[in-house]
N, CA and C atoms as an extended XYZ file, in Angstrom:
471
Properties=species:S:1:pos:R:3:atomname:S:1:resname:S:1:resid:I:1 pbc="F F F"
N       -43.177       27.957      -20.224 N   MET     1
C       -43.595       26.650      -20.687 CA  MET     1
C       -44.571       26.762      -21.855 C   MET     1
N       -45.471       27.736      -21.796 N   LYS     2
C       -46.508       27.848      -22.822 CA  LYS     2
C       -45.910       27.970      -24.221 C   LYS     2
N       -44.747       28.599      -24.347 N   SER     3
C       -44.144       28.773      -25.665 CA  SER     3
C       -43.651       27.450      -26.249 C   SER     3
N       -43.437       26.434      -25.407 N   GLU     4
C       -42.970       25.139      -25.886 CA  GLU     4
C       -44.120       24.250      -26.351 C   GLU     4
N       -45.337       24.667      -26.102 N   ILE     5
C       -46.517       23.877      -26.431 CA  ILE     5
C       -46.871       24.091      -27.897 C   ILE     5
N       -47.103       22.993      -28.612 N   SER     6
C       -47.614       23.124      -29.975 CA  SER     6
C       -48.959       22.406      -30.049 C   SER     6
N       -49.844       22.946      -30.866 N   LEU     7
C       -51.162       22.358      -31.083 CA  LEU     7
C       -51.279       21.981      -32.547 C   LEU     7
N       -51.871       20.815      -32.789 N   ARG     8
C       -52.069       20.371      -34.167 CA  ARG     8
C       -53.328       19.518      -34.230 C   ARG     8
N       -53.936       19.437      -35.416 N   PRO     9
C       -55.097       18.556      -35.557 CA  PRO     9
C       -54.699       17.103      -35.305 C   PRO     9
N       -55.564       16.368      -34.649 N   ALA    10
C       -55.318       14.948      -34.403 CA  ALA    10
C       -55.526       14.152      -35.685 C   ALA    10
N       -54.838       13.032      -35.760 N   THR    11
C       -55.023       12.083      -36.858 CA  THR    11
C       -55.300       10.708      -36.252 C   THR    11
N       -55.643        9.756      -37.087 N   LEU    12
C       -55.853        8.393      -36.593 CA  LEU    12
C       -54.575        7.803      -36.015 C   LEU    12
N       -53.414        8.319      -36.407 N   ASP    13
C       -52.149        7.860      -35.830 CA  ASP    13
C       -52.028        8.234      -34.356 C   ASP    13
N       -52.860        9.146      -33.876 N   ASP    14
C       -52.815        9.587      -32.480 CA  ASP    14
C       -53.682        8.751      -31.545 C   ASP    14
N       -54.482        7.841      -32.078 N   VAL    15
C       -55.460        7.122      -31.248 CA  VAL    15
C       -54.792        6.422      -30.069 C   VAL    15
N       -53.727        5.664      -30.307 N   ASP    16
C       -53.097        4.916      -29.214 CA  ASP    16
C       -52.510        5.845      -28.159 C   ASP    16
N       -51.805        6.884      -28.590 N   ALA    17
C       -51.196        7.815      -27.631 CA  ALA    17
C       -52.260        8.569      -26.839 C   ALA    17
N       -53.325        9.007      -27.508 N   LEU    18
C       -54.387        9.731      -26.803 CA  LEU    18
C       -55.164        8.808      -25.870 C   LEU    18
N       -55.344        7.560      -26.276 N   THR    19
C       -56.003        6.592      -25.395 CA  THR    19
C       -55.163        6.364      -24.147 C   THR    19
N       -53.851        6.178      -24.309 N   ALA    20
C       -52.967        5.978      -23.154 CA  ALA    20
C       -52.970        7.206      -22.248 C   ALA    20
N       -52.896        8.394      -22.836 N   LEU    21
C       -52.948        9.642      -22.064 CA  LEU    21
C       -54.261        9.714      -21.287 C   LEU    21
N       -55.354        9.387      -21.937 N   SER    22
C       -56.667        9.441      -21.291 CA  SER    22
C       -56.762        8.444      -20.148 C   SER    22
N       -56.344        7.201      -20.379 N   TYR    23
C       -56.411        6.197      -19.315 CA  TYR    23
C       -55.587        6.628      -18.105 C   TYR    23
N       -54.386        7.129      -18.360 N   LYS    24
C       -53.524        7.571      -17.258 CA  LYS    24
C       -54.200        8.687      -16.471 C   LYS    24
N       -54.720        9.669      -17.177 N   THR    25
C       -55.360       10.809      -16.521 CA  THR    25
C       -56.623       10.379      -15.783 C   THR    25
N       -57.446        9.573      -16.426 N   ILE    26
C       -58.688        9.109      -15.803 CA  ILE    26
C       -58.384        8.329      -14.528 C   ILE    26
N       -57.402        7.432      -14.589 N   ARG    27
C       -57.072        6.613      -13.407 CA  ARG    27
C       -56.461        7.446      -12.285 C   ARG    27
N       -55.721        8.495      -12.622 N   GLN    28
C       -55.101        9.329      -11.590 CA  GLN    28
C       -56.067       10.344      -11.007 C   GLN    28
N       -56.952       10.885      -11.813 N   LYS    29
C       -57.762       12.027      -11.393 CA  LYS    29
C       -59.193       11.677      -10.996 C   LYS    29
N       -59.814       10.746      -11.669 N   TYR    30
C       -61.256       10.590      -11.523 CA  TYR    30
C       -61.763        9.646      -10.444 C   TYR    30
N       -60.954        8.740       -9.859 N   PRO    31
C       -61.506        7.955       -8.748 CA  PRO    31
C       -62.050        8.838       -7.620 C   PRO    31
N       -61.388        9.954       -7.349 N   GLU    32
C       -61.855       10.857       -6.288 CA  GLU    32
C       -63.121       11.610       -6.684 C   GLU    32
N       -63.415       11.660       -7.976 N   VAL    33
C       -64.567       12.417       -8.467 CA  VAL    33
C       -65.775       11.511       -8.706 C   VAL    33
N       -65.550       10.372       -9.361 N   ILE    34
C       -66.680        9.503       -9.730 CA  ILE    34
C       -66.589        8.107       -9.128 C   ILE    34
N       -65.485        7.797       -8.448 N   GLY    35
C       -65.318        6.479       -7.839 CA  GLY    35
C       -64.537        5.526       -8.726 C   GLY    35
N       -63.783        4.635       -8.084 N   SER    36
C       -62.921        3.692       -8.810 CA  SER    36
C       -63.702        2.732       -9.691 C   SER    36
N       -64.850        2.263       -9.211 N   ASP    37
C       -65.641        1.327      -10.017 CA  ASP    37
C       -66.108        1.975      -11.316 C   ASP    37
N       -66.561        3.222      -11.237 N   ALA    38
C       -67.006        3.930      -12.443 CA  ALA    38
C       -65.842        4.148      -13.404 C   ALA    38
N       -64.665        4.465      -12.856 N   VAL    39
C       -63.476        4.665      -13.694 CA  VAL    39
C       -63.144        3.383      -14.449 C   VAL    39
N       -63.035        2.276      -13.735 N   GLU    40
C       -62.648        1.024      -14.383 CA  GLU    40
C       -63.733        0.535      -15.337 C   GLU    40
N       -64.992        0.762      -14.994 N   GLY    41
C       -66.082        0.403      -15.900 CA  GLY    41
C       -66.019        1.189      -17.194 C   GLY    41
N       -65.714        2.479      -17.077 N   TYR    42
C       -65.606        3.329      -18.262 CA  TYR    42
C       -64.438        2.877      -19.133 C   TYR    42
N       -63.299        2.612      -18.520 N   ILE    43
C       -62.131        2.171      -19.282 CA  ILE    43
C       -62.427        0.838      -19.971 C   ILE    43
N       -63.050       -0.092      -19.249 N   ALA    44
C       -63.365       -1.409      -19.817 CA  ALA    44
C       -64.383       -1.330      -20.953 C   ALA    44
N       -65.170       -0.268      -20.984 N   SER    45
C       -66.215       -0.142      -22.009 CA  SER    45
C       -65.663        0.051      -23.419 C   SER    45
N       -64.412        0.480      -23.528 N   GLY    46
C       -63.832        0.748      -24.842 CA  GLY    46
C       -64.236        2.086      -25.435 C   GLY    46
N       -64.901        2.915      -24.641 N   ALA    47
C       -65.392        4.201      -25.147 CA  ALA    47
C       -64.265        5.153      -25.546 C   ALA    47
N       -63.130        5.086      -24.846 N   VAL    48
C       -62.054        6.055      -25.119 CA  VAL    48
C       -61.451        5.845      -26.508 C   VAL    48
N       -60.928        4.655      -26.833 N   PRO    49
C       -60.379        4.510      -28.191 CA  PRO    49
C       -61.448        4.676      -29.268 C   PRO    49
N       -62.678        4.277      -28.964 N   LYS    50
C       -63.763        4.465      -29.931 CA  LYS    50
C       -63.970        5.953      -30.207 C   LYS    50
N       -63.968        6.778      -29.149 N   TYR    51
C       -64.142        8.225      -29.303 CA  TYR    51
C       -63.059        8.792      -30.217 C   TYR    51
N       -61.805        8.442      -29.931 N   TYR    52
C       -60.704        8.982      -30.726 CA  TYR    52
C       -60.695        8.430      -32.149 C   TYR    52
N       -61.123        7.193      -32.341 N   THR    53
C       -61.150        6.590      -33.674 CA  THR    53
C       -62.253        7.200      -34.530 C   THR    53
N       -63.437        7.344      -33.944 N   GLU    54
C       -64.564        7.888      -34.708 CA  GLU    54
C       -64.439        9.386      -34.913 C   GLU    54
N       -63.751       10.048      -34.007 N   ARG    55
C       -63.516       11.487      -34.089 CA  ARG    55
C       -64.777       12.215      -34.546 C   ARG    55
N       -65.856       11.968      -33.791 N   ASN    56
C       -67.121       12.632      -34.107 CA  ASN    56
C       -67.124       14.082      -33.647 C   ASN    56
N       -65.988       14.526      -33.201 N   ALA    57
C       -65.774       15.926      -32.848 CA  ALA    57
C       -64.454       16.341      -33.501 C   ALA    57
N       -64.242       17.633      -33.635 N   PHE    58
C       -62.996       18.136      -34.207 CA  PHE    58
C       -61.961       18.160      -33.091 C   PHE    58
N       -60.868       17.449      -33.254 N   LEU    59
C       -59.926       17.167      -32.173 CA  LEU    59
C       -58.549       17.753      -32.455 C   LEU    59
N       -57.994       18.402      -31.436 N   TRP    60
C       -56.644       18.956      -31.494 CA  TRP    60
C       -55.801       18.342      -30.385 C   TRP    60
N       -54.506       18.138      -30.677 N   VAL    61
C       -53.557       17.552      -29.739 CA  VAL    61
C       -52.567       18.622      -29.301 C   VAL    61
N       -52.267       18.648      -27.991 N   ALA    62
C       -51.199       19.502      -27.462 CA  ALA    62
C       -49.962       18.632      -27.282 C   ALA    62
N       -48.837       19.147      -27.742 N   GLU    63
C       -47.582       18.415      -27.608 CA  GLU    63
C       -46.528       19.289      -26.944 C   GLU    63
N       -45.689       18.639      -26.148 N   LEU    64
C       -44.439       19.227      -25.675 CA  LEU    64
C       -43.360       18.439      -26.390 C   LEU    64
N       -42.606       19.101      -27.246 N   GLY    65
C       -41.724       18.358      -28.134 CA  GLY    65
C       -42.609       17.532      -29.047 C   GLY    65
N       -42.414       16.222      -29.026 N   GLU    66
C       -43.288       15.347      -29.814 CA  GLU    66
C       -44.167       14.485      -28.924 C   GLU    66
N       -44.215       14.811      -27.630 N   GLU    67
C       -45.014       14.033      -26.681 CA  GLU    67
C       -46.423       14.611      -26.559 C   GLU    67
N       -47.458       13.827      -26.881 N   PRO    68
C       -48.822       14.303      -26.651 CA  PRO    68
C       -49.078       14.425      -25.146 C   PRO    68
N       -49.536       15.598      -24.727 N   VAL    69
C       -49.775       15.844      -23.298 CA  VAL    69
C       -51.197       16.311      -23.022 C   VAL    69
N       -51.994       16.472      -24.071 N   GLY    70
C       -53.367       16.909      -23.866 CA  GLY    70
C       -54.123       16.945      -25.173 C   GLY    70
N       -55.437       17.176      -25.047 N   ALA    71
C       -56.288       17.255      -26.235 CA  ALA    71
C       -57.515       18.093      -25.918 C   ALA    71
N       -58.052       18.705      -26.964 N   VAL    72
C       -59.331       19.405      -26.869 CA  VAL    72
C       -60.148       19.013      -28.096 C   VAL    72
N       -61.427       18.744      -27.851 N   ALA    73
C       -62.342       18.417      -28.947 CA  ALA    73
C       -63.507       19.385      -28.903 C   ALA    73
N       -63.924       19.818      -30.085 N   ILE    74
C       -65.108       20.672      -30.176 CA  ILE    74
C       -66.151       19.961      -31.023 C   ILE    74
N       -67.393       20.179      -30.655 N   LYS    75
C       -68.514       19.593      -31.389 CA  LYS    75
C       -69.675       20.559      -31.262 C   LYS    75
N       -70.262       20.919      -32.384 N   ASP    76
C       -71.330       21.921      -32.394 CA  ASP    76
C       -70.798       23.184      -31.710 C   ASP    76
N       -71.465       23.670      -30.661 N   ASN    77
C       -71.003       24.884      -29.970 CA  ASN    77
C       -70.342       24.544      -28.638 C   ASN    77
N       -69.736       23.371      -28.564 N   GLU    78
C       -69.301       22.851      -27.275 CA  GLU    78
C       -67.832       22.438      -27.257 C   GLU    78
N       -67.169       22.757      -26.142 N   ILE    79
C       -65.905       22.099      -25.820 CA  ILE    79
C       -66.345       20.707      -25.370 C   ILE    79
N       -66.155       19.733      -26.215 N   HIS    80
C       -66.719       18.400      -25.994 CA  HIS    80
C       -65.829       17.544      -25.106 C   HIS    80
N       -64.539       17.786      -25.157 N   LEU    81
C       -63.574       17.057      -24.346 CA  LEU    81
C       -62.367       17.952      -24.169 C   LEU    81
N       -61.823       17.951      -22.975 N   MET    82
C       -60.545       18.610      -22.750 CA  MET    82
C       -59.813       17.819      -21.689 C   MET    82
N       -58.575       17.462      -21.989 N   MET    83
C       -57.822       16.651      -21.058 CA  MET    83
C       -56.347       16.992      -21.167 C   MET    83
N       -55.705       17.093      -20.001 N   VAL    84
C       -54.259       17.270      -19.918 CA  VAL    84
C       -53.756       16.219      -18.943 C   VAL    84
N       -52.715       15.496      -19.325 N   THR    85
C       -52.182       14.475      -18.437 CA  THR    85
C       -51.755       15.121      -17.116 C   THR    85
N       -52.006       14.416      -16.014 N   VAL    86
C       -51.846       14.991      -14.674 CA  VAL    86
C       -50.438       15.530      -14.437 C   VAL    86
N       -49.413       14.835      -14.911 N   ASP    87
C       -48.047       15.309      -14.661 CA  ASP    87
C       -47.692       16.554      -15.469 C   ASP    87
N       -48.629       17.045      -16.282 N   HIS    88
C       -48.412       18.297      -17.011 CA  HIS    88
C       -49.442       19.365      -16.655 C   HIS    88
N       -50.170       19.150      -15.557 N   HIS    89
C       -51.091       20.194      -15.085 CA  HIS    89
C       -50.299       21.413      -14.631 C   HIS    89
N       -50.932       22.570      -14.696 N   ARG    90
C       -50.384       23.842      -14.209 CA  ARG    90
C       -49.123       24.285      -14.959 C   ARG    90
N       -49.089       23.947      -16.247 N   LYS    91
C       -47.963       24.355      -17.092 CA  LYS    91
C       -48.428       25.171      -18.290 C   LYS    91
N       -49.699       25.581      -18.289 N   GLY    92
C       -50.223       26.391      -19.379 CA  GLY    92
C       -50.830       25.598      -20.521 C   GLY    92
N       -50.791       24.276      -20.428 N   ILE    93
C       -51.300       23.438      -21.516 CA  ILE    93
C       -52.821       23.510      -21.587 C   ILE    93
N       -53.473       23.373      -20.439 N   GLY    94
C       -54.933       23.474      -20.413 CA  GLY    94
C       -55.407       24.821      -20.913 C   GLY    94
N       -54.720       25.868      -20.499 N   GLU    95
C       -55.081       27.212      -20.946 CA  GLU    95
C       -54.932       27.341      -22.462 C   GLU    95
N       -53.831       26.807      -23.011 N   ALA    96
C       -53.617       26.870      -24.463 CA  ALA    96
C       -54.704       26.091      -25.209 C   ALA    96
N       -55.046       24.906      -24.707 N   LEU    97
C       -56.094       24.105      -25.347 CA  LEU    97
C       -57.448       24.799      -25.262 C   LEU    97
N       -57.780       25.318      -24.079 N   LEU    98
C       -59.073       25.978      -23.907 CA  LEU    98
C       -59.173       27.210      -24.801 C   LEU    98
N       -58.138       28.042      -24.816 N   GLU    99
C       -58.155       29.239      -25.660 CA  GLU    99
C       -58.313       28.871      -27.135 C   GLU    99
N       -57.646       27.805      -27.551 N   HIS   100
C       -57.748       27.377      -28.950 CA  HIS   100
C       -59.175       26.926      -29.266 C   HIS   100
N       -59.729       26.087      -28.411 N   GLY   101
C       -61.104       25.631      -28.619 CA  GLY   101
C       -62.093       26.782      -28.618 C   GLY   101
N       -61.922       27.714      -27.679 N   GLU   102
C       -62.811       28.882      -27.621 CA  GLU   102
C       -62.729       29.705      -28.902 C   GLU   102
N       -61.515       29.929      -29.377 N   ARG   103
C       -61.323       30.725      -30.594 CA  ARG   103
C       -62.051       30.083      -31.778 C   ARG   103
N       -61.893       28.779      -31.927 N   LEU   104
C       -62.565       28.074      -33.021 CA  LEU   104
C       -64.083       28.170      -32.891 C   LEU   104
N       -64.594       28.021      -31.685 N   LEU   105
C       -66.045       28.065      -31.476 CA  LEU   105
C       -66.605       29.474      -31.617 C   LEU   105
N       -65.906       30.468      -31.074 N   PHE   106
C       -66.418       31.837      -31.149 CA  PHE   106
C       -66.400       32.387      -32.576 C   PHE   106
N       -65.679       31.749      -33.470 N   ASP   107
C       -65.770       32.134      -34.883 CA  ASP   107
C       -67.154       31.829      -35.447 C   ASP   107
N       -67.890       30.913      -34.795 N   ARG   108
C       -69.189       30.479      -35.315 CA  ARG   108
C       -70.361       30.696      -34.364 C   ARG   108
N       -70.086       30.887      -33.082 N   PHE   109
C       -71.177       30.949      -32.104 CA  PHE   109
C       -70.999       32.114      -31.137 C   PHE   109
N       -72.114       32.680      -30.702 N   GLU   110
C       -72.107       33.739      -29.678 CA  GLU   110
C       -71.924       33.152      -28.282 C   GLU   110
N       -72.569       32.004      -28.056 N   THR   111
C       -72.524       31.334      -26.759 CA  THR   111
C       -71.947       29.942      -26.958 C   THR   111
N       -70.964       29.596      -26.134 N   ILE   112
C       -70.377       28.264      -26.209 CA  ILE   112
C       -70.578       27.562      -24.869 C   ILE   112
N       -70.492       26.237      -24.896 N   GLU   113
C       -70.830       25.436      -23.724 CA  GLU   113
C       -69.795       24.350      -23.478 C   GLU   113
N       -69.825       23.824      -22.272 N   LEU   114
C       -69.090       22.621      -21.916 CA  LEU   114
C       -69.788       21.999      -20.728 C   LEU   114
N       -69.455       20.752      -20.444 N   GLU   115
C       -69.930       20.145      -19.216 CA  GLU   115
C       -68.750       19.504      -18.518 C   GLU   115
N       -68.866       19.412      -17.200 N   SER   116
C       -67.806       18.848      -16.381 CA  SER   116
C       -68.442       18.084      -15.232 C   SER   116
N       -67.686       17.180      -14.650 N   PHE   117
C       -68.152       16.575      -13.413 CA  PHE   117
C       -68.244       17.680      -12.368 C   PHE   117
N       -69.396       17.809      -11.741 N   ARG   118
C       -69.598       18.877      -10.761 CA  ARG   118
C       -68.565       18.811       -9.635 C   ARG   118
N       -68.192       17.606       -9.236 N   ASP   119
C       -67.289       17.448       -8.104 CA  ASP   119
C       -65.815       17.504       -8.489 C   ASP   119
N       -65.512       17.777       -9.744 N   ASN   120
C       -64.127       17.978      -10.171 CA  ASN   120
C       -63.807       19.457       -9.966 C   ASN   120
N       -63.548       19.801       -8.704 N   ALA   121
C       -63.352       21.209       -8.335 CA  ALA   121
C       -62.218       21.851       -9.122 C   ALA   121
N       -61.154       21.106       -9.377 N   GLN   122
C       -60.026       21.678      -10.117 CA  GLN   122
C       -60.470       22.124      -11.506 C   GLN   122
N       -61.220       21.287      -12.207 N   ALA   123
C       -61.676       21.643      -13.556 CA  ALA   123
C       -62.692       22.777      -13.510 C   ALA   123
N       -63.677       22.672      -12.625 N   VAL   124
C       -64.719       23.702      -12.547 CA  VAL   124
C       -64.097       25.055      -12.214 C   VAL   124
N       -63.168       25.079      -11.273 N   ASN   125
C       -62.504       26.342      -10.920 CA  ASN   125
C       -61.643       26.867      -12.063 C   ASN   125
N       -61.001       25.975      -12.798 N   PHE   126
C       -60.214       26.365      -13.970 CA  PHE   126
C       -61.106       27.067      -14.991 C   PHE   126
N       -62.257       26.480      -15.279 N   TYR   127
C       -63.170       27.089      -16.253 CA  TYR   127
C       -63.695       28.432      -15.747 C   TYR   127
N       -64.051       28.496      -14.477 N   ARG   128
C       -64.529       29.775      -13.912 CA  ARG   128
C       -63.456       30.857      -14.039 C   ARG   128
N       -62.226       30.488      -13.747 N   LYS   129
C       -61.105       31.437      -13.852 CA  LYS   129
C       -60.986       31.993      -15.271 C   LYS   129
N       -61.413       31.212      -16.251 N   HIS   130
C       -61.326       31.621      -17.651 CA  HIS   130
C       -62.652       32.154      -18.195 C   HIS   130
N       -63.526       32.595      -17.289 N   GLY   131
C       -64.726       33.317      -17.702 CA  GLY   131
C       -65.970       32.482      -17.942 C   GLY   131
N       -65.932       31.210      -17.623 N   TRP   132
C       -67.099       30.343      -17.799 CA  TRP   132
C       -68.007       30.463      -16.585 C   TRP   132
N       -69.318       30.346      -16.825 N   GLN   133
C       -70.306       30.418      -15.748 CA  GLN   133
C       -71.161       29.161      -15.744 C   GLN   133
N       -71.377       28.624      -14.546 N   ALA   134
C       -72.265       27.464      -14.399 CA  ALA   134
C       -73.694       27.908      -14.668 C   ALA   134
N       -74.406       27.150      -15.489 N   VAL   135
C       -75.797       27.492      -15.807 CA  VAL   135
C       -76.782       26.417      -15.355 C   VAL   135
N       -76.312       25.192      -15.145 N   SER   136
C       -77.208       24.151      -14.644 CA  SER   136
C       -76.403       22.987      -14.083 C   SER   136
N       -77.054       22.252      -13.190 N   GLU   137
C       -76.502       21.013      -12.654 CA  GLU   137
C       -77.533       19.922      -12.869 C   GLU   137
N       -77.061       18.705      -13.115 N   TYR   138
C       -77.962       17.592      -13.401 CA  TYR   138
C       -77.188       16.293      -13.239 C   TYR   138
N       -77.882       15.187      -13.022 N   PRO   139
C       -77.201       13.896      -12.964 CA  PRO   139
C       -76.929       13.371      -14.377 C   PRO   139
N       -75.760       12.765      -14.556 N   MET   140
C       -75.446       12.142      -15.847 CA  MET   140
C       -76.455       11.012      -16.084 C   MET   140
N       -77.083       10.990      -17.252 N   PRO   141
C       -78.066        9.936      -17.529 CA  PRO   141
C       -77.484        8.541      -17.282 C   PRO   141
N       -78.293        7.683      -16.747 N   GLU   142
C       -78.015        6.269      -16.519 CA  GLU   142
C       -77.101        5.990      -15.333 C   GLU   142
N       -76.173        6.890      -14.999 N   VAL   143
C       -75.249        6.606      -13.893 CA  VAL   143
C       -75.407        7.566      -12.720 C   VAL   143
N       -76.044        8.706      -12.941 N   GLY   144
C       -76.361        9.624      -11.855 CA  GLY   144
C       -75.216       10.462      -11.321 C   GLY   144
N       -74.063       10.469      -11.979 N   ILE   145
C       -72.936       11.282      -11.511 CA  ILE   145
C       -73.286       12.754      -11.703 C   ILE   145
N       -73.114       13.587      -10.664 N   PRO   146
C       -73.465       15.010      -10.783 CA  PRO   146
C       -72.599       15.729      -11.820 C   PRO   146
N       -73.267       16.430      -12.714 N   MET   147
C       -72.606       17.182      -13.780 CA  MET   147
C       -72.951       18.654      -13.643 C   MET   147
N       -72.117       19.507      -14.233 N   VAL   148
C       -72.412       20.933      -14.314 CA  VAL   148
C       -72.241       21.363      -15.767 C   VAL   148
N       -73.210       22.111      -16.280 N   ARG   149
C       -73.113       22.687      -17.622 CA  ARG   149
C       -72.684       24.130      -17.442 C   ARG   149
N       -71.696       24.539      -18.243 N   MET   150
C       -71.151       25.889      -18.160 CA  MET   150
C       -71.243       26.555      -19.522 C   MET   150
N       -71.348       27.885      -19.506 N   GLU   151
C       -71.414       28.671      -20.741 CA  GLU   151
C       -70.441       29.834      -20.669 C   GLU   151
N       -70.100       30.307      -21.862 N   LYS   152
C       -69.291       31.518      -21.987 CA  LYS   152
C       -69.819       32.287      -23.189 C   LYS   152
N       -69.910       33.591      -23.044 N   GLN   153
C       -70.401       34.464      -24.112 CA  GLN   153
C       -69.219       35.084      -24.851 C   GLN   153
N       -69.385       35.218      -26.163 N   ARG   154
C       -68.368       35.903      -26.953 CA  ARG   154
C       -68.366       37.377      -26.573 C   ARG   154
N       -67.194       37.921      -26.405 N   ILE   155
C       -67.048       39.349      -26.140 CA  ILE   155
C       -67.119       40.064      -27.476 C   ILE   155
N       -67.908       41.107      -27.553 N   SER   156
C       -68.047       41.859      -28.811 CA  SER   156
C       -66.698       42.330      -29.291 C   SER   156
N       -66.511       42.207      -30.597 N   ARG   157
C       -65.211       42.596      -31.186 CA  ARG   157
C       -65.222       44.026      -31.606 C   ARG   157
């Protein structure tokens, strides 16, 4: 499956597709992690299309054929966002996105970071499997959802 995955820089033409992918994934995956009210509040806030429109991070899209199935965004030394639609989990897409983001970041930084919902065991375990280490836990400001900050060190070349 991994060989069928293509990655490309996102454009403003991707906003609607990435927003739909995000809403689908958030509604399927995150009620068990942050609760249904928080999910619907986040979706209603308009933050998702705003994020993709402003593209305040460098964003890449994963496609199978011409279907967007995931995205990774980097900002500063951080994997700022990573998402794969639920019906495409465990097909190598997340791994391809993470490796791509890591490669871009390690070209500029010795230590890279990301944050995840602490209770999203699938994501936290995925990152650990790929060499990331938890360095701190804290509540998300204003809403108190438990978060975990993770780091990975560049391996000497």
